[in-house]
PDB file of C-alpha atoms in Angstrom:
ATOM      1  CA  ASP J  85      64.652  33.964 -15.401  1.00 54.00           C
ATOM      2  CA  THR J  86      65.570  37.536 -14.479  1.00 63.00           C
ATOM      3  CA  GLU J  87      66.639  37.164 -10.869  1.00 91.00           C
ATOM      4  CA  VAL J  88      68.731  39.680  -8.977  1.00 97.00           C
ATOM      5  CA  THR J  89      69.347  38.624  -5.374  1.00 97.00           C
ATOM      6  CA  GLN J  90      70.074  41.113  -2.613  1.00 98.00           C
ATOM      7  CA  THR J  91      71.146  40.449   0.959  1.00 97.00           C
ATOM      8  CA  PRO J  92      70.299  41.270   3.635  1.00 97.00           C
ATOM      9  CA  LYS J  93      66.618  42.149   3.190  1.00 97.00           C
ATOM     10  CA  HIS J  94      66.687  44.388   6.250  1.00 97.00           C
ATOM     11  CA  LEU J  95      69.558  46.096   8.032  1.00 97.00           C
ATOM     12  CA  VAL J  96      69.685  48.285  11.120  1.00 96.00           C
ATOM     13  CA  MET J  97      72.975  49.983  11.859  1.00 95.00           C
ATOM     14  CA  GLY J  98      74.388  52.676  14.074  1.00 93.00           C
ATOM     15  CA  MET J  99      76.210  55.709  12.746  1.00 92.00           C
ATOM     16  CA  THR J 100      79.588  54.263  13.727  1.00 91.00           C
ATOM     17  CA  ASN J 101      79.044  50.823  12.196  1.00 92.00           C
ATOM     18  CA  LYS J 102      80.525  49.395   9.016  1.00 96.00           C
ATOM     19  CA  LYS J 103      78.279  47.104   6.991  1.00 97.00           C
ATOM     20  CA  SER J 104      77.986  45.826   3.429  1.00 98.00           C
ATOM     21  CA  LEU J 105      75.089  45.211   1.091  1.00 98.00           C
ATOM     22  CA  LYS J 106      75.419  42.409  -1.430  1.00 98.00           C
ATOM     23  CA  CYS J 107      73.902  41.862  -4.840  1.00 98.00           C
ATOM     24  CA  GLU J 108      74.223  38.867  -7.124  1.00 98.00           C
ATOM     25  CA  GLN J 109      73.017  37.959 -10.617  1.00 96.00           C
ATOM     26  CA  HIS J 110      73.877  34.901 -12.706  1.00 92.00           C
ATOM     27  CA  MET J 111      72.283  35.970 -15.966  1.00 91.00           C
ATOM     28  CA  GLY J 112      75.509  37.199 -17.589  1.00 91.00           C
ATOM     29  CA  HIS J 113      74.293  40.780 -17.528  1.00 92.00           C
ATOM     30  CA  ARG J 114      76.979  43.303 -18.483  1.00 89.00           C
ATOM     31  CA  ALA J 115      76.001  46.132 -16.136  1.00 93.00           C
ATOM     32  CA  MET J 116      75.028  46.408 -12.474  1.00 96.00           C
ATOM     33  CA  TYR J 117      73.589  49.352 -10.576  1.00 97.00           C
ATOM     34  CA  TRP J 118      72.951  50.697  -7.098  1.00 98.00           C
ATOM     35  CA  TYR J 119      69.912  52.896  -6.463  1.00 98.00           C
ATOM     36  CA  LYS J 120      68.582  54.583  -3.348  1.00 98.00           C
ATOM     37  CA  GLN J 121      64.845  55.007  -2.900  1.00 97.00           C
ATOM     38  CA  LYS J 122      63.091  57.072  -0.235  1.00 96.00           C
ATOM     39  CA  ALA J 123      59.403  56.626   0.551  1.00 94.00           C
ATOM     40  CA  LYS J 124      57.028  57.923  -2.130  1.00 91.00           C
ATOM     41  CA  LYS J 125      59.949  58.921  -4.373  1.00 94.00           C
ATOM     42  CA  PRO J 126      61.366  57.269  -7.494  1.00 95.00           C
ATOM     43  CA  PRO J 127      64.696  55.411  -7.355  1.00 96.00           C
ATOM     44  CA  GLU J 128      67.800  57.624  -7.500  1.00 95.00           C
ATOM     45  CA  LEU J 129      70.825  56.266  -9.308  1.00 95.00           C
ATOM     46  CA  MET J 130      73.999  56.026  -7.208  1.00 97.00           C
ATOM     47  CA  PHE J 131      76.539  53.934  -9.136  1.00 97.00           C
ATOM     48  CA  VAL J 132      76.854  51.964 -12.360  1.00 95.00           C
ATOM     49  CA  TYR J 133      79.369  49.252 -13.171  1.00 95.00           C
ATOM     50  CA  SER J 134      79.682  48.270 -16.803  1.00 92.00           C
ATOM     51  CA  TYR J 135      81.806  45.200 -17.571  1.00 92.00           C
ATOM     52  CA  GLU J 136      83.081  45.336 -13.970  1.00 95.00           C
ATOM     53  CA  LYS J 137      84.326  48.925 -14.265  1.00 95.00           C
ATOM     54  CA  LEU J 138      82.765  51.875 -12.479  1.00 96.00           C
ATOM     55  CA  SER J 139      81.187  53.953 -15.231  1.00 93.00           C
ATOM     56  CA  ILE J 140      78.883  56.297 -13.313  1.00 92.00           C
ATOM     57  CA  ASN J 141      79.140  57.791  -9.816  1.00 94.00           C
ATOM     58  CA  GLU J 142      76.306  60.233  -9.238  1.00 93.00           C
ATOM     59  CA  SER J 143      78.336  62.364  -6.784  1.00 93.00           C
ATOM     60  CA  VAL J 144      77.567  59.960  -3.970  1.00 96.00           C
ATOM     61  CA  PRO J 145      79.158  60.741  -0.556  1.00 96.00           C
ATOM     62  CA  SER J 146      82.273  58.722   0.206  1.00 96.00           C
ATOM     63  CA  ARG J 147      80.563  56.976   3.131  1.00 97.00           C
ATOM     64  CA  PHE J 148      79.086  54.781   0.370  1.00 98.00           C
ATOM     65  CA  SER J 149      81.742  52.698  -1.385  1.00 98.00           C
ATOM     66  CA  PRO J 150      80.835  50.343  -4.241  1.00 98.00           C
ATOM     67  CA  GLU J 151      82.797  47.279  -5.231  1.00 98.00           C
ATOM     68  CA  CYS J 152      82.410  44.876  -8.129  1.00 97.00           C
ATOM     69  CA  PRO J 153      84.520  41.748  -7.394  1.00 96.00           C
ATOM     70  CA  ASN J 154      83.384  39.988 -10.569  1.00 95.00           C
ATOM     71  CA  SER J 155      80.724  40.163 -13.247  1.00 93.00           C
ATOM     72  CA  SER J 156      78.094  38.494 -11.039  1.00 96.00           C
ATOM     73  CA  LEU J 157      78.612  40.343  -7.763  1.00 97.00           C
ATOM     74  CA  LEU J 158      78.166  43.905  -6.613  1.00 98.00           C
ATOM     75  CA  ASN J 159      78.738  45.180  -3.083  1.00 98.00           C
ATOM     76  CA  LEU J 160      77.968  48.466  -1.390  1.00 98.00           C
ATOM     77  CA  HIS J 161      80.133  49.168   1.654  1.00 98.00           C
ATOM     78  CA  LEU J 162      78.637  51.488   4.239  1.00 97.00           C
ATOM     79  CA  HIS J 163      80.557  53.454   6.854  1.00 95.00           C
ATOM     80  CA  ALA J 164      79.627  56.327   9.161  1.00 94.00           C
ATOM     81  CA  LEU J 165      76.149  56.699   7.719  1.00 95.00           C
ATOM     82  CA  GLN J 166      73.661  59.343   8.798  1.00 96.00           C
ATOM     83  CA  PRO J 167      70.015  58.818   9.773  1.00 96.00           C
ATOM     84  CA  GLU J 168      68.966  60.512   6.506  1.00 96.00           C
ATOM     85  CA  ASP J 169      70.643  57.619   4.640  1.00 97.00           C
ATOM     86  CA  SER J 170      67.831  55.350   5.807  1.00 97.00           C
ATOM     87  CA  ALA J 171      66.104  54.135   2.645  1.00 97.00           C
ATOM     88  CA  LEU J 172      65.483  51.160   0.372  1.00 98.00           C
ATOM     89  CA  TYR J 173      68.686  50.300  -1.508  1.00 98.00           C
ATOM     90  CA  LEU J 174      68.005  48.621  -4.819  1.00 98.00           C
ATOM     91  CA  CYS J 175      70.421  46.719  -6.996  1.00 98.00           C
ATOM     92  CA  ALA J 176      69.726  46.202 -10.685  1.00 97.00           C
ATOM     93  CA  SER J 177      71.400  44.497 -13.596  1.00 96.00           C
ATOM     94  CA  SER J 178      70.837  44.991 -17.295  1.00 92.00           C
ATOM     95  CA  SER J 179      71.218  43.375 -20.659  1.00 86.00           C
ATOM     96  CA  TRP J 180      70.136  44.054 -24.241  1.00 83.00           C
ATOM     97  CA  ASP J 181      66.822  42.630 -25.337  1.00 82.00           C
ATOM     98  CA  GLY J 182      66.118  41.283 -28.807  1.00 79.00           C
ATOM     99  CA  ARG J 183      65.121  44.739 -30.077  1.00 80.00           C
ATOM    100  CA  GLY J 184      68.209  46.681 -29.028  1.00 78.00           C
ATOM    101  CA  LEU J 185      66.906  48.017 -25.722  1.00 83.00           C
ATOM    102  CA  ASP J 186      68.955  47.778 -22.538  1.00 86.00           C
ATOM    103  CA  ILE J 187      66.540  46.424 -19.927  1.00 90.00           C
ATOM    104  CA  GLN J 188      67.145  46.831 -16.207  1.00 93.00           C
ATOM    105  CA  TYR J 189      65.918  44.245 -13.698  1.00 95.00           C
ATOM    106  CA  PHE J 190      65.757  45.057 -10.016  1.00 97.00           C
ATOM    107  CA  GLY J 191      66.429  43.032  -6.910  1.00 97.00           C
ATOM    108  CA  ALA J 192      64.002  43.098  -3.983  1.00 97.00           C
ATOM    109  CA  GLY J 193      66.156  45.634  -2.152  1.00 97.00           C
ATOM    110  CA  THR J 194      67.682  46.067   1.283  1.00 98.00           C
ATOM    111  CA  ARG J 195      65.672  48.208   3.666  1.00 97.00           C
ATOM    112  CA  LEU J 196      68.257  50.129   5.689  1.00 97.00           C
ATOM    113  CA  SER J 197      67.641  51.973   8.945  1.00 97.00           C
ATOM    114  CA  VAL J 198      70.414  54.117  10.416  1.00 96.00           C
ATOM    115  CA  LEU J 199      69.996  54.914  14.100  1.00 94.00           C
TER     116      LEU J 199
ATOM    117  CA  ARG C  55      61.242  71.549 -15.912  1.00 73.00           C
ATOM    118  CA  LYS C  56      61.602  67.956 -14.741  1.00 80.00           C
ATOM    119  CA  GLU C  57      63.180  65.532 -17.188  1.00 89.00           C
ATOM    120  CA  VAL C  58      60.271  63.105 -16.888  1.00 94.00           C
ATOM    121  CA  GLU C  59      56.895  64.282 -15.617  1.00 95.00           C
ATOM    122  CA  GLN C  60      53.885  62.285 -14.540  1.00 96.00           C
ATOM    123  CA  ASP C  61      50.620  63.072 -12.795  1.00 93.00           C
ATOM    124  CA  PRO C  62      51.124  61.571  -9.321  1.00 92.00           C
ATOM    125  CA  GLY C  63      47.436  60.695  -8.962  1.00 91.00           C
ATOM    126  CA  PRO C  64      46.034  58.836  -7.217  1.00 95.00           C
ATOM    127  CA  PHE C  65      43.723  57.498  -9.860  1.00 96.00           C
ATOM    128  CA  ASN C  66      40.870  55.689  -8.119  1.00 97.00           C
ATOM    129  CA  VAL C  67      38.934  53.508 -10.573  1.00 97.00           C
ATOM    130  CA  PRO C  68      36.411  50.664 -10.250  1.00 98.00           C
ATOM    131  CA  GLU C  69      37.190  47.158 -11.397  1.00 98.00           C
ATOM    132  CA  GLY C  70      36.632  46.782 -15.119  1.00 98.00           C
ATOM    133  CA  ALA C  71      37.377  50.416 -15.906  1.00 98.00           C
ATOM    134  CA  THR C  72      39.804  51.645 -18.516  1.00 98.00           C
ATOM    135  CA  VAL C  73      42.443  54.044 -17.258  1.00 97.00           C
ATOM    136  CA  ALA C  74      45.178  55.957 -19.086  1.00 97.00           C
ATOM    137  CA  PHE C  75      48.376  57.511 -17.800  1.00 95.00           C
ATOM    138  CA  ASN C  76      50.495  60.034 -19.649  1.00 95.00           C
ATOM    139  CA  CYS C  77      54.107  60.974 -19.176  1.00 96.00           C
ATOM    140  CA  THR C  78      56.137  63.748 -20.799  1.00 96.00           C
ATOM    141  CA  TYR C  79      59.893  63.921 -21.227  1.00 95.00           C
ATOM    142  CA  SER C  80      62.062  66.955 -21.866  1.00 92.00           C
ATOM    143  CA  ASN C  81      65.046  65.564 -23.796  1.00 88.00           C
ATOM    144  CA  SER C  82      64.063  65.198 -27.425  1.00 87.00           C
ATOM    145  CA  ALA C  83      67.065  62.945 -28.064  1.00 84.00           C
ATOM    146  CA  SER C  84      65.788  60.292 -25.627  1.00 86.00           C
ATOM    147  CA  GLN C  85      65.799  56.881 -27.235  1.00 85.00           C
ATOM    148  CA  SER C  86      64.363  54.258 -24.915  1.00 91.00           C
ATOM    149  CA  PHE C  87      61.145  54.315 -22.953  1.00 94.00           C
ATOM    150  CA  PHE C  88      59.658  51.993 -20.388  1.00 96.00           C
ATOM    151  CA  TRP C  89      56.805  51.549 -17.964  1.00 97.00           C
ATOM    152  CA  TYR C  90      57.701  49.931 -14.649  1.00 98.00           C
ATOM    153  CA  ARG C  91      55.233  48.902 -11.971  1.00 98.00           C
ATOM    154  CA  GLN C  92      56.061  49.201  -8.280  1.00 98.00           C
ATOM    155  CA  ASP C  93      53.970  47.749  -5.487  1.00 96.00           C
ATOM    156  CA  CYS C  94      54.165  49.247  -2.006  1.00 94.00           C
ATOM    157  CA  ARG C  95      57.521  48.429  -0.355  1.00 91.00           C
ATOM    158  CA  LYS C  96      58.587  46.265  -3.313  1.00 95.00           C
ATOM    159  CA  GLU C  97      61.051  46.712  -6.152  1.00 96.00           C
ATOM    160  CA  PRO C  98      60.141  48.190  -9.549  1.00 97.00           C
ATOM    161  CA  LYS C  99      59.270  45.541 -12.127  1.00 96.00           C
ATOM    162  CA  LEU C 100      59.332  46.047 -15.872  1.00 95.00           C
ATOM    163  CA  LEU C 101      55.800  46.206 -17.206  1.00 97.00           C
ATOM    164  CA  MET C 102      56.520  47.114 -20.826  1.00 94.00           C
ATOM    165  CA  SER C 103      59.125  48.589 -23.080  1.00 93.00           C
ATOM    166  CA  VAL C 104      57.607  51.265 -25.330  1.00 93.00           C
ATOM    167  CA  TYR C 105      58.356  51.016 -29.020  1.00 88.00           C
ATOM    168  CA  SER C 106      57.919  53.719 -31.646  1.00 87.00           C
ATOM    169  CA  SER C 107      55.118  51.802 -33.334  1.00 87.00           C
ATOM    170  CA  GLY C 108      53.270  51.285 -30.066  1.00 89.00           C
ATOM    171  CA  ASN C 109      52.828  47.905 -28.450  1.00 93.00           C
ATOM    172  CA  GLU C 110      50.249  45.878 -26.634  1.00 95.00           C
ATOM    173  CA  ASP C 111      50.541  43.162 -24.019  1.00 95.00           C
ATOM    174  CA  GLY C 112      47.181  41.728 -23.024  1.00 97.00           C
ATOM    175  CA  ARG C 113      45.206  44.474 -21.279  1.00 98.00           C
ATOM    176  CA  PHE C 114      48.091  46.947 -21.474  1.00 98.00           C
ATOM    177  CA  THR C 115      48.855  49.241 -24.419  1.00 97.00           C
ATOM    178  CA  ALA C 116      51.791  51.626 -24.599  1.00 97.00           C
ATOM    179  CA  GLN C 117      52.168  54.457 -27.097  1.00 96.00           C
ATOM    180  CA  LEU C 118      55.010  56.821 -27.889  1.00 95.00           C
ATOM    181  CA  ASN C 119      54.549  60.245 -29.477  1.00 94.00           C
ATOM    182  CA  ARG C 120      57.994  61.610 -30.298  1.00 92.00           C
ATOM    183  CA  ALA C 121      56.724  64.843 -31.807  1.00 93.00           C
ATOM    184  CA  SER C 122      54.959  65.798 -28.581  1.00 93.00           C
ATOM    185  CA  GLN C 123      57.447  63.980 -26.362  1.00 94.00           C
ATOM    186  CA  TYR C 124      54.963  61.936 -24.421  1.00 93.00           C
ATOM    187  CA  ILE C 125      54.377  58.317 -23.592  1.00 96.00           C
ATOM    188  CA  SER C 126      51.087  56.785 -22.582  1.00 97.00           C
ATOM    189  CA  LEU C 127      49.932  53.614 -20.865  1.00 98.00           C
ATOM    190  CA  LEU C 128      46.380  52.341 -21.257  1.00 98.00           C
ATOM    191  CA  ILE C 129      45.017  49.670 -18.932  1.00 98.00           C
ATOM    192  CA  ARG C 130      41.768  48.023 -19.981  1.00 98.00           C
ATOM    193  CA  ASP C 131      39.441  45.988 -17.755  1.00 98.00           C
ATOM    194  CA  SER C 132      41.249  47.019 -14.567  1.00 98.00           C
ATOM    195  CA  LYS C 133      41.778  44.366 -11.897  1.00 98.00           C
ATOM    196  CA  LEU C 134      42.241  44.831  -8.176  1.00 98.00           C
ATOM    197  CA  SER C 135      45.757  43.469  -8.653  1.00 97.00           C
ATOM    198  CA  ASP C 136      46.605  46.392 -10.960  1.00 98.00           C
ATOM    199  CA  SER C 137      46.714  48.673  -7.916  1.00 98.00           C
ATOM    200  CA  ALA C 138      50.297  49.940  -7.793  1.00 98.00           C
ATOM    201  CA  THR C 139      52.498  52.884  -8.720  1.00 97.00           C
ATOM    202  CA  TYR C 140      53.365  53.099 -12.420  1.00 98.00           C
ATOM    203  CA  LEU C 141      56.749  54.619 -13.182  1.00 98.00           C
ATOM    204  CA  CYS C 142      57.502  56.198 -16.541  1.00 97.00           C
ATOM    205  CA  VAL C 143      61.186  55.668 -17.320  1.00 96.00           C
ATOM    206  CA  VAL C 144      63.371  57.178 -20.040  1.00 94.00           C
ATOM    207  CA  ASN C 145      66.886  56.308 -21.146  1.00 90.00           C
ATOM    208  CA  LEU C 146      68.892  59.346 -22.261  1.00 78.00           C
ATOM    209  CA  SER C 147      70.651  58.665 -25.497  1.00 64.00           C
ATOM    210  CA  ASN C 148      73.979  60.185 -24.488  1.00 54.00           C
ATOM    211  CA  VAL C 149      74.366  58.198 -21.264  1.00 57.00           C
ATOM    212  CA  THR C 150      72.996  54.814 -22.153  1.00 66.00           C
ATOM    213  CA  ASP C 151      73.253  53.292 -18.672  1.00 79.00           C
ATOM    214  CA  LYS C 152      71.302  56.008 -16.910  1.00 87.00           C
ATOM    215  CA  LEU C 153      67.538  55.719 -16.551  1.00 90.00           C
ATOM    216  CA  ILE C 154      65.495  58.775 -15.648  1.00 92.00           C
ATOM    217  CA  PHE C 155      62.437  57.949 -13.563  1.00 95.00           C
ATOM    218  CA  GLY C 156      59.237  59.903 -13.336  1.00 96.00           C
ATOM    219  CA  THR C 157      57.777  60.328  -9.873  1.00 95.00           C
ATOM    220  CA  GLY C 158      55.171  57.672 -10.599  1.00 96.00           C
ATOM    221  CA  THR C 159      51.400  57.597 -10.923  1.00 97.00           C
ATOM    222  CA  ARG C 160      49.496  55.790  -8.221  1.00 97.00           C
ATOM    223  CA  LEU C 161      46.568  53.633  -9.284  1.00 98.00           C
ATOM    224  CA  GLN C 162      43.991  52.264  -6.853  1.00 97.00           C
ATOM    225  CA  VAL C 163      41.395  49.877  -8.273  1.00 98.00           C
ATOM    226  CA  PHE C 164      38.378  49.346  -6.027  1.00 97.00           C
ATOM    227  CA  PRO C 165      35.716  46.587  -6.084  1.00 96.00           C
TER     228      PRO C 165
END
């Protein structure tokens, strides 16, 4: 089973709100990721945590703040977002397959609208 | 030049047709290659990893040509349920956690 669970599925927030997106996997995967995806575009990497440490930050604005409380959980804290931040936010986790490839599995995403 | 390039399509094919997608990548040191499938308003799902020797999974065949730096996906006997966007994905060898996505090729299979 390769299940990555994201909550909430949908979120509407104002520009002054603070909210959090949550992601959970219980497959023992070593790395977890946040992506942003706009309509008709491929996913854009935001952050990577490897063994619970932040390993990649793709120059994401500070209004997005990731947190990895433990190896199964990944949060994305949102504050003072802009309407252009409206998008599908995807979480992924990864592990090595039997042939030495690191395979990423995606959650269903949180569809975020910023008003 | 984009790191991973795909023809955006759409490819409109009848049921039962064979369709092929190509993808080119710019970094010759790239090590890992994948095809993901994404349905409208859904998450990407791994379709196939692409191995150097080529690999097949049912109606789907993936090939890798390192000399020309391209990857292909062949779908035989297309089904209506194959309609989706197919993302070519490359893992750069020097940053193993970072996947580079192509813009995707849209496939529409009609009855």
